[in-house]
Tab-separated table of C-alpha atoms in Angstrom:
chain	number	residue	atom	x	y	z
A	1	MET	CA	0.000	0.000	0.000
A	2	SER	CA	1.225	3.494	-0.794
A	3	CYS	CA	-0.415	6.868	-0.475
A	4	GLY	CA	-1.446	8.598	-3.634
A	5	ASN	CA	-1.009	12.225	-4.605
A	6	SER	CA	-3.880	14.695	-4.605
A	7	GLY	CA	-2.587	16.228	-7.852
A	8	ARG	CA	-3.983	19.697	-7.025
A	9	SER	CA	-2.130	22.923	-7.594
A	10	ASP	CA	-1.812	25.670	-5.000
A	11	ASP	CA	-4.207	27.805	-7.071
A	12	GLU	CA	-7.128	25.442	-6.690
A	13	ASP	CA	-9.804	25.816	-4.044
A	14	GLN	CA	-8.895	25.111	-0.443
A	15	ARG	CA	-10.030	21.573	0.117
A	16	GLN	CA	-9.067	19.510	3.112
A	17	THR	CA	-7.009	16.503	2.175
A	18	TYR	CA	-7.432	13.266	4.119
A	19	TYR	CA	-6.290	9.701	3.528
A	20	ALA	CA	-8.248	6.465	3.654
A	21	ILE	CA	-6.859	4.343	6.479
A	22	SER	CA	-8.809	1.229	5.516
A	23	ASN	CA	-10.922	-0.151	2.687
A	24	TYR	CA	-14.600	0.703	2.445
A	25	THR	CA	-17.179	-0.627	-0.018
A	26	ALA	CA	-20.018	1.730	-0.860
A	27	VAL	CA	-23.479	0.378	-0.063
A	28	GLU	CA	-25.433	3.206	-1.700
A	29	ASP	CA	-25.064	5.088	-4.990
A	30	SER	CA	-24.384	8.328	-3.100
A	31	GLN	CA	-21.335	6.834	-1.383
A	32	LEU	CA	-17.754	6.346	-2.555
A	33	SER	CA	-15.737	3.185	-2.124
A	34	LEU	CA	-12.291	3.634	-0.577
A	35	SER	CA	-9.019	1.753	-0.757
A	36	GLU	CA	-6.409	2.132	1.947
A	37	GLY	CA	-4.088	5.008	1.014
A	38	ASP	CA	-6.587	6.828	-1.239
A	39	VAL	CA	-6.300	10.625	-1.252
A	40	VAL	CA	-9.679	12.002	-0.200
A	41	ASP	CA	-10.493	15.663	-0.837
A	42	VAL	CA	-13.167	16.623	1.674
A	43	LEU	CA	-15.529	19.225	0.227
A	44	GLU	CA	-18.064	19.443	3.059
A	45	LYS	CA	-18.179	17.991	6.563
A	46	VAL	CA	-21.868	17.197	6.542
A	47	ASN	CA	-22.010	15.558	9.975
A	48	GLU	CA	-19.873	13.534	12.362
A	49	THR	CA	-20.406	10.310	10.429
A	50	TRP	CA	-20.392	11.269	6.741
A	51	TRP	CA	-18.481	13.829	4.692
A	52	TRP	CA	-18.999	14.879	1.095
A	53	ALA	CA	-15.747	14.279	-0.726
A	54	GLU	CA	-13.976	13.718	-4.011
A	55	VAL	CA	-11.818	10.696	-4.800
A	56	GLU	CA	-10.134	10.356	-8.199
A	57	GLY	CA	-12.600	12.766	-9.828
A	58	GLU	CA	-15.739	11.205	-8.364
A	59	THR	CA	-17.797	12.787	-5.588
A	60	GLY	CA	-19.887	11.176	-2.906
A	61	TYR	CA	-20.233	10.498	0.792
A	62	VAL	CA	-17.371	8.851	2.680
A	63	PRO	CA	-17.417	7.519	6.272
A	64	THR	CA	-15.365	9.695	8.605
A	65	ASN	CA	-14.085	6.744	10.639
A	66	HIS	CA	-12.123	5.567	7.587
A	67	LEU	CA	-10.214	8.832	7.202
A	68	SER	CA	-7.078	10.322	8.701
A	69	GLU	CA	-5.160	13.548	8.137
A	70	THR	CA	-1.990	11.433	8.093
A	71	CYS	CA	-1.043	8.985	5.391
A	72	PRO	CA	-1.518	5.416	6.723
A	73	SER	CA	2.099	4.492	6.026
A	74	GLU	CA	3.125	7.389	8.288
A	75	GLY	CA	0.473	7.489	10.963
A	76	VAL	CA	-1.544	4.314	11.454
A	77	ASP	CA	1.430	2.361	12.764
A	78	ARG	CA	1.987	5.020	15.433
A	79	TRP	CA	-1.677	4.785	16.469
A	80	GLN	CA	-1.417	1.005	16.669
A	81	ASP	CA	1.787	1.312	18.692
A	82	VAL	CA	0.066	3.529	21.248
A	83	GLU	CA	-2.786	1.052	21.636
A	84	TYR	CA	-0.474	-1.953	21.791
A	85	PHE	CA	2.135	-0.601	24.195
A	86	SER	CA	-0.452	1.012	26.486
A	87	SER	CA	-1.828	-2.478	27.154
A	88	TYR	CA	1.469	-3.238	28.914
A	89	ASN	CA	1.527	-0.073	31.046
A	90	THR	CA	-0.073	-1.522	34.161
A	91	LEU	CA	1.300	-4.058	36.620
A	92	LYS	CA	-1.687	-6.410	36.426
A	93	LEU	CA	-0.617	-8.155	33.226
A	94	HIS	CA	3.008	-8.396	34.343
A	95	LEU	CA	2.030	-9.793	37.732
A	96	GLU	CA	0.048	-12.514	35.983
A	97	MET	CA	3.136	-13.506	34.002
A	98	LEU	CA	5.475	-13.294	36.989
A	99	SER	CA	3.037	-15.373	39.061
A	100	ASP	CA	3.293	-18.176	36.518
A	101	LYS	CA	5.821	-20.121	38.573
A	102	PRO	CA	6.785	-22.785	35.976
A	103	ARG	CA	7.355	-20.051	33.392
A	104	THR	CA	9.464	-17.824	35.622
A	105	LEU	CA	11.496	-20.700	37.054
A	106	ALA	CA	12.152	-22.012	33.542
A	107	TYR	CA	13.751	-18.706	32.598
A	108	ARG	CA	15.734	-18.635	35.832
A	109	THR	CA	17.026	-22.155	35.195
A	110	ALA	CA	17.990	-21.208	31.652
A	111	PHE	CA	20.156	-18.330	32.874
A	112	GLU	CA	21.755	-20.495	35.532
A	113	THR	CA	22.499	-23.225	33.008
A	114	ALA	CA	23.908	-20.789	30.434
A	115	ARG	CA	26.025	-18.800	32.910
A	116	ALA	CA	29.308	-19.823	31.276
A	117	PHE	CA	28.074	-18.509	27.939
A	118	ILE	CA	26.539	-15.269	29.301
A	119	GLN	CA	29.283	-14.330	31.752
A	120	GLY	CA	31.083	-11.134	30.774
A	121	LYS	CA	28.858	-10.585	27.724
A	122	VAL	CA	26.771	-7.591	26.671
A	123	VAL	CA	23.074	-8.498	26.684
A	124	LEU	CA	20.013	-6.879	25.159
A	125	ASP	CA	16.717	-7.621	26.925
A	126	LEU	CA	14.117	-6.775	24.300
A	127	GLY	CA	10.708	-5.903	25.747
A	128	CYS	CA	12.023	-6.115	29.308
A	129	GLY	CA	8.697	-5.398	31.018
A	130	THR	CA	9.358	-5.239	34.742
A	131	GLY	CA	12.982	-6.299	34.181
A	132	ILE	CA	12.944	-9.891	35.420
A	133	LEU	CA	15.102	-11.245	32.578
A	134	SER	CA	17.519	-8.354	32.963
A	135	VAL	CA	17.949	-9.198	36.650
A	136	PHE	CA	18.460	-12.873	35.815
A	137	SER	CA	21.016	-11.960	33.168
A	138	ALA	CA	22.962	-9.623	35.453
A	139	CYS	CA	22.846	-11.778	38.587
A	140	LEU	CA	22.595	-15.394	37.470
A	141	GLY	CA	24.312	-15.014	34.121
A	142	ASP	CA	26.884	-12.508	35.393
A	143	SER	CA	26.758	-10.481	32.175
A	144	ARG	CA	28.996	-7.440	31.904
A	145	LYS	CA	26.243	-5.096	30.727
A	146	VAL	CA	22.515	-5.370	30.135
A	147	TYR	CA	20.425	-2.998	28.029
A	148	ALA	CA	16.821	-3.392	29.144
A	149	VAL	CA	14.630	-2.034	26.355
A	150	GLU	CA	10.913	-1.434	26.814
A	151	ALA	CA	8.576	0.784	24.788
A	152	SER	CA	5.735	0.993	27.321
A	153	ASP	CA	5.632	3.032	30.519
A	154	ILE	CA	6.140	-0.125	32.591
A	155	CYS	CA	9.847	0.592	32.103
A	156	GLU	CA	9.527	2.941	35.096
A	157	GLN	CA	8.767	-0.118	37.205
A	158	ALA	CA	11.734	-1.907	35.647
A	159	GLU	CA	13.988	0.936	36.748
A	160	ARG	CA	12.721	0.530	40.326
A	161	VAL	CA	13.358	-3.215	40.201
A	162	ILE	CA	16.873	-2.678	38.866
A	163	SER	CA	17.636	-0.041	41.497
A	164	HIS	CA	16.183	-2.152	44.339
A	165	ASN	CA	18.520	-4.981	43.331
A	166	SER	CA	21.525	-2.601	43.220
A	167	LEU	CA	22.046	-3.253	39.521
A	168	SER	CA	21.788	0.291	38.151
A	169	GLU	CA	25.448	0.380	37.084
A	170	LYS	CA	25.199	-2.913	35.229
A	171	VAL	CA	21.664	-2.612	33.781
A	172	SER	CA	20.524	0.387	31.722
A	173	VAL	CA	16.785	0.752	31.127
A	174	ILE	CA	15.906	2.389	27.811
A	175	GLN	CA	12.361	3.354	26.824
A	176	THR	CA	12.072	3.013	23.056
A	177	LYS	CA	10.795	0.745	20.306
A	178	ALA	CA	13.121	-1.849	18.851
A	179	GLU	CA	12.988	-0.110	15.470
A	180	ASP	CA	14.312	3.124	16.999
A	181	LEU	CA	16.933	1.561	19.245
A	182	GLU	CA	20.484	2.884	19.157
A	183	LEU	CA	23.057	1.396	21.528
A	184	PRO	CA	26.583	2.607	22.313
A	185	GLU	CA	28.037	-0.841	21.662
A	186	LYS	CA	27.322	-4.125	19.927
A	187	VAL	CA	25.534	-6.737	22.002
A	188	ASP	CA	26.567	-10.375	22.231
A	189	LEU	CA	23.203	-11.818	23.189
A	190	ILE	CA	19.512	-10.959	22.843
A	191	VAL	CA	17.079	-12.271	25.430
A	192	SER	CA	13.335	-11.780	25.277
A	193	GLU	CA	10.064	-13.251	26.437
A	194	TRP	CA	8.531	-13.261	22.969
A	195	MET	CA	5.903	-16.008	23.227
A	196	GLY	CA	2.343	-14.909	22.608
A	197	THR	CA	-0.764	-16.703	21.362
A	198	MET	CA	0.355	-19.297	18.810
A	199	LEU	CA	3.909	-18.168	19.714
A	200	LEU	CA	4.183	-15.460	17.056
A	201	CYS	CA	1.239	-13.092	17.589
A	202	ILE	CA	3.145	-10.264	19.284
A	203	ALA	CA	5.754	-10.224	16.484
A	204	VAL	CA	8.732	-9.798	18.803
A	205	LEU	CA	10.449	-12.706	17.073
A	206	PHE	CA	10.545	-10.681	13.845
A	207	LYS	CA	11.908	-7.640	15.690
A	208	GLN	CA	14.660	-9.840	17.097
A	209	THR	CA	15.581	-10.965	13.607
A	210	ASN	CA	15.868	-7.341	12.461
A	211	LEU	CA	18.060	-6.464	15.446
A	212	GLN	CA	20.342	-9.425	14.783
A	213	ASN	CA	20.861	-8.172	11.248
């Protein structure tokens, strides 16, 4: 999908340009069908639900909930990010995961078992949440440095956990998305709790692949 061009000159009438953020199939003759990325010139904002607009030379009504002032390739991902990461902002979800004893102990055992491999290494904890894997890496794995990366506001809790365990010099908490991450050094190891429904639904595995490259 790519956004089109309105093709209007500066001398033409002042229309408001919007973009279709999803497909819409017209159900009446007075409506226009939309494809994601279409340039929509709004001529009249009739009401909160329907606007009179022009798309590729044709005029008709378009549903307002399918429009955005930002091109989908530029803006929709940011909106989805806000919704996704905000779901991890509260402790409730993290407490449910931490309270899963077999899960948490399995990670602890993994760090203990792999200590010889992790010791003295630089580790990236992608999507660190409350910082449990970062603590395991620093304490049980004896890594030299851990970069705990988390895009949601729960990273504030991770900082408290790191500080409470006297690991602030060894573990640095960074609030950012994986795509925007810049580190001062190359990491030796990436750790992450990336398993969602059907293992792949939260797409962290694909982010890990990009970071490895």
